[in-house]
Amino acid sequence: MAINLRSPSAETREQRLGTITSWDGPASRLANESAFSRGDCGPGCGGKGQRICELESPFSQGSTCSEQIAESQASNVRDAVLVQHSPIGCAAGHINSNAFFRNGLMRRGLAPRNVTGLSSNLIERDMIYGGAEKLRATIKAAVERHQPKAVFVATSCATGIIGDDVESVVRDCEDELGVPVVAMYCEGFKSKHWSSGFDAIQHGVLRHVVKPKPGPRQDNLVNIIVLWGSDVFTPMLAELGLEANNILTVASVDEIARASEAAASATFCYSVGGYLGAALEEQYGVQEIKAPQPYGFDGTDAWLRALAKATGREERAEAYIAREHARVRPQIERLRERLKGVRGYVAMGAAYAHGVIGVLRELGVEVPGSLVFHHDPVYDSHDVRQDTLGHMIDAYGDVEHFSISNRQPYQFYNLLKRSDPDFIIIRHGGLAGLASRLGVPAIALGDASTAIGYQGMIDLGEEIVDALAQRKFHQDLAGHTSLPYKQWWLDQADPYLLARQNAPQAAGSRV
């Protein structure tokens, strides 16, 4: 289905992809029930165009929202300003966004500084009479104070409830002020999973920042849609004679604008970058690389070969692959010896988790279970070559306990108890403390680039070795802490007991 850039907002992932946030079973069963495995989105019990039977918990204990994701992305564009059209409390997310930005700048060799953001500061009166004029004044103040190259405007639950005409305000301000004013329609209640926030900002930049009439195609330029991690792609692509245009976070407005002039687009995670990659191909003919993600030998080889084919650099790619295999394999073998018999657990976003599980198995680590925070049965390209779950299973085998949960701490205890890992790898740190209280060392991947490519296998393996050396500390911590759950729940073998009890007994249910 084509991405509609005439619409001010992106469709949510539930509408567009059939995204689910709660499921439990073997990874192979989830792959078989997903759209990639059958080439269409047939009718079923999971909702619009899908047959995955989603479990629905009677409550949500802790998560985040799509506004927080859009805000964290937009505030990290180097020469832009974020305006949150919201009550001031929504700006609490800047605590995390500021840390991401400062660390991201330093990882890219840039001077650290703070994010630049304003809030329209909606109060009770505005919820009755509307906040459009407050938004207009805040956008003007952002331009007058900071002279940005673009202004991002994030909507909120409050603005969705009162129905402010945000689109009219931002278009008037854009015409008056002469800079792109990018509306991101990311009301927290709009989608049940925060990953729709990535789509909200990418939809906005496609409409108002990316050059609508690009200049000549730059045959050596490749868009790399990434997060805040270290720049591992520039040296990788340089081996092929290519330039990496790292977008969106920690990028400049001009770097984002030239995305329509690139020869190709690629990403480290289709959950994060699939929307932008697919739209650039549809709208501007910028070829999206459709291959497994660059994790492990198998995935990195395939990713590089697909990129080389798209840019006419096959011979250089093969020479680089051969050199890296020769360099890395002896180190991987040493790590495999050290990690023999070790059990790991992965808890992070969906496509990212598929890649990291592959790296763990390259290192000889057993992975009996994993938690992903959502599942997209298909990505925006609808191309089977981007089936990261299927690739993980084909290349590295099944995962017996492959769970989907929207970051629910009450389930995480039982999930870890069921898989009994020696360590966990986690992207969003809220669950790391719970793992430590259970005596399990946690590796929080603050640098999203840690596991990418050939060197990424070594870097992640060394982090695991370091984490295992701290097991005694975590065991001591577990011996002196308690958990906030009643014993009847701690004794449950099924982490999804409450969700199963809450689910209607639909005909043909697979759960």
Short mmCIF file of C-alpha atoms in Angstrom, two decimals:
data_model
loop_
_atom_site.label_atom_id
_atom_site.label_comp_id
_atom_site.label_asym_id
_atom_site.label_seq_id
_atom_site.Cartn_x
_atom_site.Cartn_y
_atom_site.Cartn_z
CA MET A 1 0.00 0.00 0.00
CA ALA A 2 1.43 3.39 -1.02
CA ILE A 3 2.27 5.96 1.63
CA ASN A 4 -0.06 8.95 1.29
CA LEU A 5 1.96 12.13 1.74
CA ARG A 6 -1.06 14.27 0.86
CA SER A 7 -2.46 13.42 4.28
CA PRO A 8 -1.16 15.59 7.15
CA SER A 9 -0.57 12.53 9.31
CA ALA A 10 0.70 9.00 8.95
CA GLU A 11 -1.61 6.07 9.48
CA THR A 12 -0.89 4.28 12.74
CA ARG A 13 0.94 0.98 12.59
CA GLU A 14 -2.17 -0.88 13.67
CA GLN A 15 -4.01 0.47 10.62
CA ARG A 16 -1.13 0.19 8.18
CA LEU A 17 0.80 -2.91 9.24
CA GLY A 18 -1.40 -4.78 11.69
CA THR A 19 1.01 -4.18 14.59
CA ILE A 20 0.39 -6.13 17.80
CA THR A 21 1.77 -5.60 21.30
CA SER A 22 1.02 -8.84 23.16
CA TRP A 23 1.68 -12.44 22.13
CA ASP A 24 3.53 -15.51 23.38
CA GLY A 25 4.86 -18.63 21.70
CA PRO A 26 7.68 -19.92 19.48
CA ALA A 27 9.16 -17.46 16.98
CA SER A 28 8.43 -19.90 14.15
CA ARG A 29 4.69 -19.80 14.88
CA LEU A 30 4.67 -16.01 14.89
CA ALA A 31 6.49 -16.00 11.54
CA ASN A 32 3.96 -18.43 10.07
CA GLU A 33 1.06 -16.26 11.22
CA SER A 34 2.60 -13.06 9.85
CA ALA A 35 1.82 -11.50 6.48
CA PHE A 36 5.35 -12.04 5.14
CA SER A 37 4.90 -15.80 5.24
CA ARG A 38 1.78 -15.85 3.07
CA GLY A 39 2.18 -12.86 0.80
CA ASP A 40 -1.11 -11.17 1.75
CA CYS A 41 -3.04 -9.91 4.74
CA GLY A 42 -5.98 -12.29 4.87
CA PRO A 43 -8.87 -12.17 7.33
CA GLY A 44 -8.40 -13.49 10.83
CA CYS A 45 -8.96 -13.00 14.52
CA GLY A 46 -6.28 -10.39 15.12
CA GLY A 47 -7.97 -7.36 13.60
CA LYS A 48 -7.76 -5.56 10.28
CA GLY A 49 -5.97 -7.70 7.73
CA GLN A 50 -4.19 -10.07 10.07
CA ARG A 51 -4.63 -13.50 11.54
CA ILE A 52 -2.37 -13.14 14.59
CA CYS A 53 -4.44 -13.52 17.74
CA GLU A 54 -3.29 -10.72 19.99
CA LEU A 55 -3.49 -11.15 23.74
CA GLU A 56 -4.97 -8.17 25.56
CA SER A 57 -3.93 -7.50 29.12
CA PRO A 58 -6.61 -6.07 31.43
CA PHE A 59 -4.24 -3.21 32.31
CA SER A 60 -0.96 -1.60 31.30
CA GLN A 61 1.63 -1.19 34.01
CA GLY A 62 4.26 0.88 32.26
CA SER A 63 5.24 1.94 28.78
CA THR A 64 5.76 5.13 26.80
CA CYS A 65 3.88 6.89 23.99
CA SER A 66 4.35 7.90 20.39
CA GLU A 67 4.67 11.57 21.34
CA GLN A 68 7.73 10.79 23.44
CA ILE A 69 9.34 9.00 20.49
CA ALA A 70 8.58 11.80 18.02
CA GLU A 71 9.80 14.36 20.56
CA SER A 72 13.05 12.48 21.18
CA GLN A 73 13.71 12.30 17.44
CA ALA A 74 12.83 15.90 16.60
CA SER A 75 14.66 17.49 19.53
CA ASN A 76 17.81 15.69 18.40
CA VAL A 77 17.95 17.35 14.96
CA ARG A 78 20.94 19.63 15.42
CA ASP A 79 19.71 22.94 13.97
CA ALA A 80 15.99 22.63 14.62
CA VAL A 81 13.71 23.52 17.53
CA LEU A 82 10.96 21.37 18.99
CA VAL A 83 7.63 22.87 20.05
CA GLN A 84 5.41 20.61 22.12
CA HIS A 85 1.79 21.63 21.88
CA SER A 86 0.90 20.14 25.23
CA PRO A 87 0.66 20.66 28.96
CA ILE A 88 4.09 21.28 30.43
CA GLY A 89 4.22 17.78 31.95
CA CYS A 90 4.76 16.23 28.52
CA ALA A 91 8.12 18.01 28.43
CA ALA A 92 9.40 15.66 31.13
CA GLY A 93 10.59 13.46 28.27
CA HIS A 94 13.35 15.98 27.61
CA ILE A 95 15.29 14.42 30.47
CA ASN A 96 15.90 11.34 28.36
CA SER A 97 16.05 13.16 25.03
CA ASN A 98 18.72 15.50 26.33
CA ALA A 99 20.87 12.58 27.46
CA PHE A 100 20.42 10.89 24.07
CA PHE A 101 21.39 14.09 22.27
CA ARG A 102 24.49 14.84 24.32
CA ASN A 103 25.73 11.27 24.10
CA GLY A 104 24.87 11.08 20.41
CA LEU A 105 26.83 14.21 19.64
CA MET A 106 29.89 12.94 21.48
CA ARG A 107 29.68 9.56 19.74
CA ARG A 108 29.77 11.40 16.41
CA GLY A 109 32.74 13.53 17.46
CA LEU A 110 30.67 16.70 17.96
CA ALA A 111 30.59 19.05 20.93
CA PRO A 112 27.86 18.11 23.43
CA ARG A 113 25.05 20.56 24.11
CA ASN A 114 21.47 20.54 25.29
CA VAL A 115 18.33 20.12 23.22
CA THR A 116 16.30 23.19 22.30
CA GLY A 117 12.60 22.89 23.00
CA LEU A 118 9.56 24.95 23.97
CA SER A 119 6.11 24.06 25.24
CA SER A 120 2.85 25.84 24.53
CA ASN A 121 2.03 25.05 28.18
CA LEU A 122 -1.65 24.22 27.85
CA ILE A 123 -3.65 24.68 31.05
CA GLU A 124 -7.24 24.00 32.10
CA ARG A 125 -8.56 27.15 30.43
CA ASP A 126 -7.02 26.11 27.09
CA MET A 127 -8.77 22.76 27.29
CA ILE A 128 -12.06 24.65 27.16
CA TYR A 129 -11.31 27.56 24.84
CA GLY A 130 -8.60 25.98 22.66
CA GLY A 131 -4.85 26.47 22.42
CA ALA A 132 -4.29 27.43 18.78
CA GLU A 133 -3.16 30.98 19.56
CA LYS A 134 -0.77 29.71 22.19
CA LEU A 135 0.73 27.40 19.60
CA ARG A 136 1.11 30.24 17.10
CA ALA A 137 2.88 32.41 19.68
CA THR A 138 5.18 29.56 20.72
CA ILE A 139 6.26 28.82 17.14
CA LYS A 140 7.04 32.50 16.58
CA ALA A 141 9.00 32.65 19.84
CA ALA A 142 11.00 29.58 18.80
CA VAL A 143 12.05 31.25 15.54
CA GLU A 144 12.78 34.64 17.08
CA ARG A 145 14.88 33.25 19.92
CA HIS A 146 16.82 30.51 18.15
CA GLN A 147 16.75 31.15 14.36
CA PRO A 148 16.37 27.44 13.58
CA LYS A 149 16.40 25.92 10.10
CA ALA A 150 13.17 24.08 10.96
CA VAL A 151 10.56 23.92 13.71
CA PHE A 152 9.00 20.60 14.70
CA VAL A 153 5.57 20.70 16.34
CA ALA A 154 4.49 17.67 18.36
CA THR A 155 0.83 17.20 19.16
CA SER A 156 -0.30 15.61 22.42
CA CYS A 157 -3.24 13.82 23.99
CA ALA A 158 -4.55 17.20 25.13
CA THR A 159 -4.56 18.73 21.65
CA GLY A 160 -6.16 15.61 20.24
CA ILE A 161 -8.95 15.87 22.79
CA ILE A 162 -9.73 19.55 22.24
CA GLY A 163 -9.33 19.30 18.46
CA ASP A 164 -7.07 22.28 17.79
CA ASP A 165 -6.58 22.99 14.07
CA VAL A 166 -2.83 22.46 14.27
CA GLU A 167 -2.41 22.09 10.51
CA SER A 168 -3.75 25.56 9.76
CA VAL A 169 -1.54 27.15 12.40
CA VAL A 170 1.68 25.49 11.24
CA ARG A 171 0.98 26.29 7.57
CA ASP A 172 0.33 29.96 8.38
CA CYS A 173 3.52 30.12 10.45
CA GLU A 174 5.56 28.42 7.75
CA ASP A 175 4.43 31.00 5.17
CA GLU A 176 5.00 33.91 7.54
CA LEU A 177 8.33 32.87 9.06
CA GLY A 178 10.00 31.35 6.01
CA VAL A 179 11.24 28.14 7.64
CA PRO A 180 9.77 24.63 7.50
CA VAL A 181 7.27 24.07 10.29
CA VAL A 182 6.78 20.33 10.60
CA ALA A 183 3.65 19.01 12.30
CA MET A 184 4.01 15.60 13.91
CA TYR A 185 0.59 14.11 14.70
CA CYS A 186 1.61 11.82 17.53
CA GLU A 187 -1.12 12.02 20.17
CA GLY A 188 -0.29 9.43 22.81
CA PHE A 189 -3.66 7.66 22.62
CA LYS A 190 -3.60 7.53 18.82
CA SER A 191 -1.63 4.29 18.70
CA LYS A 192 -1.17 1.49 21.22
CA HIS A 193 2.54 1.33 20.49
CA TRP A 194 5.11 4.09 20.60
CA SER A 195 6.78 3.01 17.33
CA SER A 196 4.11 5.02 15.49
CA GLY A 197 6.06 8.07 16.72
CA PHE A 198 8.88 7.21 14.31
CA ASP A 199 6.38 7.28 11.46
CA ALA A 200 4.93 10.61 12.64
CA ILE A 201 8.22 12.51 12.37
CA GLN A 202 9.26 10.74 9.17
CA HIS A 203 5.92 11.61 7.56
CA GLY A 204 6.44 15.24 8.58
CA VAL A 205 9.97 15.57 7.21
CA LEU A 206 8.92 13.93 3.95
CA ARG A 207 6.22 16.58 3.55
CA HIS A 208 8.18 19.64 4.67
CA VAL A 209 11.95 19.08 4.91
CA VAL A 210 13.04 16.61 2.22
CA LYS A 211 13.56 18.45 -1.07
CA PRO A 212 10.38 18.01 -3.14
CA LYS A 213 12.34 18.84 -6.33
CA PRO A 214 15.71 17.22 -5.70
CA GLY A 215 18.84 18.11 -7.58
CA PRO A 216 20.89 15.59 -9.57
CA ARG A 217 21.13 12.09 -8.13
CA GLN A 218 24.30 11.68 -6.03
CA ASP A 219 25.45 8.21 -7.04
CA ASN A 220 27.77 7.77 -4.05
CA LEU A 221 25.34 9.02 -1.37
CA VAL A 222 23.42 6.52 0.76
CA ASN A 223 20.84 7.49 3.39
CA ILE A 224 21.39 5.52 6.60
CA ILE A 225 18.34 5.83 8.86
CA VAL A 226 19.78 5.48 12.36
CA LEU A 227 19.38 6.46 16.00
CA TRP A 228 21.91 8.13 18.29
CA GLY A 229 24.65 5.51 18.19
CA SER A 230 28.26 5.73 17.12
CA ASP A 231 28.79 6.25 13.42
CA VAL A 232 29.75 2.74 12.34
CA PHE A 233 28.30 3.19 8.84
CA THR A 234 30.65 5.87 7.51
CA PRO A 235 33.74 3.61 7.65
CA MET A 236 31.76 0.61 6.38
CA LEU A 237 30.43 2.48 3.37
CA ALA A 238 33.78 4.14 2.71
CA GLU A 239 35.13 0.67 1.91
CA LEU A 240 32.68 0.64 -1.01
CA GLY A 241 33.42 4.22 -2.05
CA LEU A 242 30.11 5.47 -0.65
CA GLU A 243 29.16 8.37 1.61
CA ALA A 244 26.79 7.73 4.51
CA ASN A 245 24.09 10.34 5.07
CA ASN A 246 23.14 9.49 8.68
CA ILE A 247 19.59 10.65 9.42
CA LEU A 248 17.38 11.59 11.36
CA THR A 249 18.74 11.90 14.91
CA VAL A 250 21.88 14.01 15.40
CA ALA A 251 21.53 15.08 11.75
CA SER A 252 21.21 18.63 10.42
CA VAL A 253 18.18 19.89 8.53
CA ASP A 254 20.26 20.12 5.33
CA GLU A 255 21.36 16.48 5.67
CA ILE A 256 17.73 15.40 6.00
CA ALA A 257 16.71 17.64 3.08
CA ARG A 258 19.12 15.97 0.65
CA ALA A 259 17.73 12.50 1.34
CA SER A 260 15.76 12.68 -1.93
CA GLU A 261 19.03 13.04 -3.90
CA ALA A 262 20.64 9.85 -2.59
CA ALA A 263 21.28 6.73 -4.64
CA ALA A 264 19.82 4.42 -1.99
CA SER A 265 18.49 4.20 1.58
CA ALA A 266 19.24 1.60 4.24
CA THR A 267 18.74 1.18 7.96
CA PHE A 268 19.92 -0.84 10.94
CA CYS A 269 16.31 -1.59 11.96
CA TYR A 270 13.22 -1.80 9.76
CA SER A 271 10.98 -0.98 12.74
CA VAL A 272 12.72 2.40 13.01
CA GLY A 273 13.51 3.22 9.38
CA GLY A 274 11.12 1.28 7.17
CA TYR A 275 8.57 4.08 6.73
CA LEU A 276 11.07 6.67 5.55
CA GLY A 277 12.91 4.21 3.33
CA ALA A 278 9.73 3.01 1.62
CA ALA A 279 8.43 6.56 1.08
CA LEU A 280 11.71 7.82 -0.40
CA GLU A 281 11.58 4.99 -2.91
CA GLU A 282 7.92 5.58 -3.76
CA GLN A 283 8.14 9.37 -4.05
CA TYR A 284 11.66 9.97 -5.36
CA GLY A 285 12.97 6.70 -6.72
CA VAL A 286 15.64 6.42 -4.01
CA GLN A 287 16.11 2.66 -3.92
CA GLU A 288 15.44 1.11 -0.51
CA ILE A 289 17.86 -1.71 0.31
CA LYS A 290 15.78 -4.84 0.80
CA ALA A 291 17.91 -7.40 2.58
CA PRO A 292 18.47 -8.80 6.07
CA GLN A 293 19.74 -6.22 8.54
CA PRO A 294 23.53 -5.86 9.08
CA TYR A 295 23.92 -8.21 12.05
CA GLY A 296 26.12 -11.29 12.22
CA PHE A 297 28.05 -12.72 9.30
CA ASP A 298 24.97 -13.80 7.38
CA GLY A 299 23.02 -10.56 7.72
CA THR A 300 25.98 -8.22 7.19
CA ASP A 301 27.13 -10.13 4.10
CA ALA A 302 23.65 -9.96 2.57
CA TRP A 303 23.19 -6.27 3.50
CA LEU A 304 26.50 -5.24 1.95
CA ARG A 305 25.88 -7.26 -1.21
CA ALA A 306 22.44 -5.72 -1.68
CA LEU A 307 23.88 -2.23 -1.17
CA ALA A 308 26.74 -2.97 -3.57
CA LYS A 309 24.34 -4.26 -6.21
CA ALA A 310 22.20 -1.13 -5.93
CA THR A 311 25.23 1.15 -6.37
CA GLY A 312 27.34 -0.90 -8.79
CA ARG A 313 30.13 -1.79 -6.36
CA GLU A 314 29.98 -5.58 -6.22
CA GLU A 315 33.73 -6.23 -6.55
CA ARG A 316 34.64 -3.79 -3.79
CA ALA A 317 32.01 -5.32 -1.53
CA GLU A 318 33.29 -8.87 -2.03
CA ALA A 319 36.87 -7.78 -1.28
CA TYR A 320 35.72 -5.99 1.89
CA ILE A 321 33.64 -8.98 3.04
CA ALA A 322 36.59 -11.34 2.57
CA ARG A 323 38.95 -9.06 4.51
CA GLU A 324 36.53 -8.64 7.38
CA HIS A 325 35.81 -12.37 7.64
CA ALA A 326 39.53 -13.08 7.84
CA ARG A 327 40.01 -10.38 10.50
CA VAL A 328 37.00 -11.14 12.66
CA ARG A 329 36.57 -14.93 12.64
CA PRO A 330 39.55 -15.76 14.91
CA GLN A 331 38.28 -13.27 17.49
CA ILE A 332 34.76 -14.67 17.25
CA GLU A 333 36.09 -18.18 17.85
CA ARG A 334 37.87 -17.02 21.02
CA LEU A 335 34.68 -15.40 22.25
CA ARG A 336 32.69 -18.56 21.46
CA GLU A 337 35.03 -20.53 23.72
CA ARG A 338 34.54 -18.06 26.57
CA LEU A 339 30.75 -17.96 26.14
CA LYS A 340 30.16 -21.68 25.66
CA GLY A 341 27.05 -22.79 27.57
CA VAL A 342 26.01 -19.22 28.46
CA ARG A 343 22.31 -18.37 28.17
CA GLY A 344 21.23 -14.89 27.06
CA TYR A 345 17.93 -13.03 26.85
CA VAL A 346 17.09 -10.14 24.50
CA ALA A 347 14.53 -7.42 25.34
CA MET A 348 14.13 -4.60 22.83
CA GLY A 349 12.29 -3.40 19.72
CA ALA A 350 11.18 -6.00 17.20
CA ALA A 351 13.47 -5.92 14.14
CA TYR A 352 16.40 -4.81 16.28
CA ALA A 353 15.89 -7.82 18.54
CA HIS A 354 15.89 -10.19 15.55
CA GLY A 355 19.35 -8.92 14.59
CA VAL A 356 20.81 -9.04 18.10
CA ILE A 357 19.56 -12.61 18.62
CA GLY A 358 21.48 -13.55 15.46
CA VAL A 359 24.65 -11.98 16.86
CA LEU A 360 24.29 -13.89 20.14
CA ARG A 361 23.99 -17.14 18.28
CA GLU A 362 27.03 -16.26 16.17
CA LEU A 363 28.83 -15.97 19.51
CA GLY A 364 27.62 -19.39 20.62
CA VAL A 365 25.25 -17.99 23.25
CA GLU A 366 22.04 -19.94 23.84
CA VAL A 367 18.89 -17.80 23.45
CA PRO A 368 15.93 -19.71 24.95
CA GLY A 369 13.72 -16.65 25.13
CA SER A 370 13.27 -13.07 24.00
CA LEU A 371 10.94 -10.15 24.63
CA VAL A 372 10.10 -7.74 21.82
CA PHE A 373 8.03 -4.67 22.54
CA HIS A 374 5.81 -5.01 19.48
CA HIS A 375 5.53 -6.98 16.24
CA ASP A 376 4.92 -5.71 12.72
CA PRO A 377 3.59 -8.63 10.64
CA VAL A 378 4.91 -6.81 7.56
CA TYR A 379 6.92 -3.65 6.86
CA ASP A 380 5.97 -0.77 4.58
CA SER A 381 7.76 -2.17 1.52
CA HIS A 382 5.76 -5.43 1.83
CA ASP A 383 8.91 -7.08 0.45
CA VAL A 384 9.78 -10.53 1.80
CA ARG A 385 13.49 -9.68 1.64
CA GLN A 386 12.87 -7.48 4.69
CA ASP A 387 11.39 -10.34 6.73
CA THR A 388 13.82 -10.02 9.62
CA LEU A 389 11.98 -12.54 11.80
CA GLY A 390 11.99 -15.14 9.02
CA HIS A 391 15.67 -14.49 8.32
CA MET A 392 16.56 -14.92 11.99
CA ILE A 393 14.79 -18.30 12.11
CA ASP A 394 16.24 -19.52 8.81
CA ALA A 395 19.81 -18.47 9.64
CA TYR A 396 19.98 -19.13 13.39
CA GLY A 397 17.06 -21.35 14.39
CA ASP A 398 13.88 -20.93 16.38
CA VAL A 399 13.39 -19.17 19.74
CA GLU A 400 11.15 -21.25 21.97
CA HIS A 401 9.78 -18.45 24.15
CA PHE A 402 9.39 -15.49 21.80
CA SER A 403 7.23 -13.03 23.70
CA ILE A 404 5.68 -9.72 22.71
CA SER A 405 4.89 -7.29 25.49
CA ASN A 406 4.63 -3.52 25.56
CA ARG A 407 7.32 -3.26 28.25
CA GLN A 408 5.25 -4.58 31.16
CA PRO A 409 7.37 -5.07 34.31
CA TYR A 410 4.88 -7.41 35.97
CA GLN A 411 5.35 -9.88 33.11
CA PHE A 412 9.11 -9.45 32.87
CA TYR A 413 9.78 -11.26 36.16
CA ASN A 414 7.96 -14.38 34.99
CA LEU A 415 9.52 -14.19 31.51
CA LEU A 416 13.03 -14.20 32.97
CA LYS A 417 12.19 -16.95 35.43
CA ARG A 418 10.91 -19.11 32.58
CA SER A 419 14.06 -18.67 30.44
CA ASP A 420 16.59 -18.58 33.32
CA PRO A 421 19.26 -16.50 31.49
CA ASP A 422 22.77 -15.70 32.67
CA PHE A 423 22.42 -12.14 31.35
CA ILE A 424 20.00 -9.93 29.46
CA ILE A 425 20.52 -7.37 26.70
CA ILE A 426 18.02 -4.56 26.82
CA ARG A 427 17.50 -1.33 24.84
CA HIS A 428 15.09 0.55 27.09
CA GLY A 429 16.48 0.66 30.57
CA GLY A 430 13.30 0.56 32.63
CA LEU A 431 13.42 -3.23 32.94
CA ALA A 432 17.15 -3.47 33.64
CA GLY A 433 16.70 -2.68 37.35
CA LEU A 434 14.19 -5.49 37.75
CA ALA A 435 16.64 -7.94 36.17
CA SER A 436 19.34 -6.84 38.61
CA ARG A 437 17.00 -7.44 41.55
CA LEU A 438 16.63 -10.99 40.24
CA GLY A 439 20.40 -11.45 40.18
CA VAL A 440 20.68 -11.23 36.38
CA PRO A 441 23.29 -8.82 34.90
CA ALA A 442 21.79 -6.45 32.35
CA ILE A 443 23.55 -4.93 29.35
CA ALA A 444 21.73 -1.73 28.44
CA LEU A 445 22.56 -0.93 24.82
CA GLY A 446 22.64 2.84 25.11
CA ASP A 447 24.71 2.91 21.92
CA ALA A 448 22.32 1.56 19.30
CA SER A 449 25.25 0.76 16.99
CA THR A 450 27.01 -1.68 19.32
CA ALA A 451 26.06 -4.94 17.59
CA ILE A 452 26.09 -3.75 13.96
CA GLY A 453 28.36 -5.28 11.34
CA TYR A 454 31.40 -7.50 11.71
CA GLN A 455 33.06 -5.48 14.46
CA GLY A 456 29.72 -5.29 16.26
CA MET A 457 29.85 -9.03 16.99
CA ILE A 458 33.19 -8.58 18.77
CA ASP A 459 32.07 -5.45 20.63
CA LEU A 460 28.89 -7.10 21.89
CA GLY A 461 30.75 -10.29 22.84
CA GLU A 462 33.22 -8.31 24.95
CA GLU A 463 30.36 -6.48 26.67
CA ILE A 464 28.82 -9.85 27.56
CA VAL A 465 32.10 -11.08 29.02
CA ASP A 466 32.32 -7.92 31.14
CA ALA A 467 28.71 -8.30 32.32
CA LEU A 468 29.22 -11.94 33.33
CA ALA A 469 32.18 -10.88 35.46
CA GLN A 470 29.70 -8.88 37.59
CA ARG A 471 27.34 -11.73 38.39
CA LYS A 472 28.37 -11.86 42.06
CA PHE A 473 27.37 -8.21 42.51
CA HIS A 474 23.90 -8.86 41.06
CA GLN A 475 23.46 -12.03 43.12
CA ASP A 476 24.28 -10.08 46.27
CA LEU A 477 21.83 -7.37 45.21
CA ALA A 478 19.10 -9.96 44.72
CA GLY A 479 19.75 -11.31 48.19
CA HIS A 480 19.06 -7.93 49.77
CA THR A 481 16.08 -6.68 47.75
CA SER A 482 12.45 -7.64 47.41
CA LEU A 483 9.94 -7.44 44.58
CA PRO A 484 6.67 -5.46 44.71
CA TYR A 485 4.49 -8.43 43.66
CA LYS A 486 2.40 -10.83 45.70
CA GLN A 487 3.55 -14.40 46.03
CA TRP A 488 0.66 -15.85 44.00
CA TRP A 489 1.90 -13.92 40.98
CA LEU A 490 5.56 -14.80 41.56
CA ASP A 491 4.53 -18.46 41.57
CA GLN A 492 2.81 -18.27 38.18
CA ALA A 493 4.47 -20.24 35.39
CA ASP A 494 2.59 -18.34 32.66
CA PRO A 495 3.57 -14.66 32.29
CA TYR A 496 0.44 -14.10 30.17
CA LEU A 497 -2.04 -15.63 32.62
CA LEU A 498 -3.99 -12.40 33.13
CA ALA A 499 -4.08 -11.63 29.43
CA ARG A 500 -5.31 -15.13 28.56
CA GLN A 501 -8.04 -14.89 31.18
CA ASN A 502 -9.05 -11.51 29.75
CA ALA A 503 -9.12 -12.69 26.11
CA PRO A 504 -12.42 -13.62 24.45
CA GLN A 505 -12.52 -17.24 23.33
CA ALA A 506 -12.68 -16.48 19.62
CA ALA A 507 -13.17 -19.32 17.18
CA GLY A 508 -9.90 -20.43 15.67
CA SER A 509 -7.84 -18.81 18.45
CA ARG A 510 -4.21 -19.83 18.40
CA VAL A 511 -3.35 -18.74 21.94
#
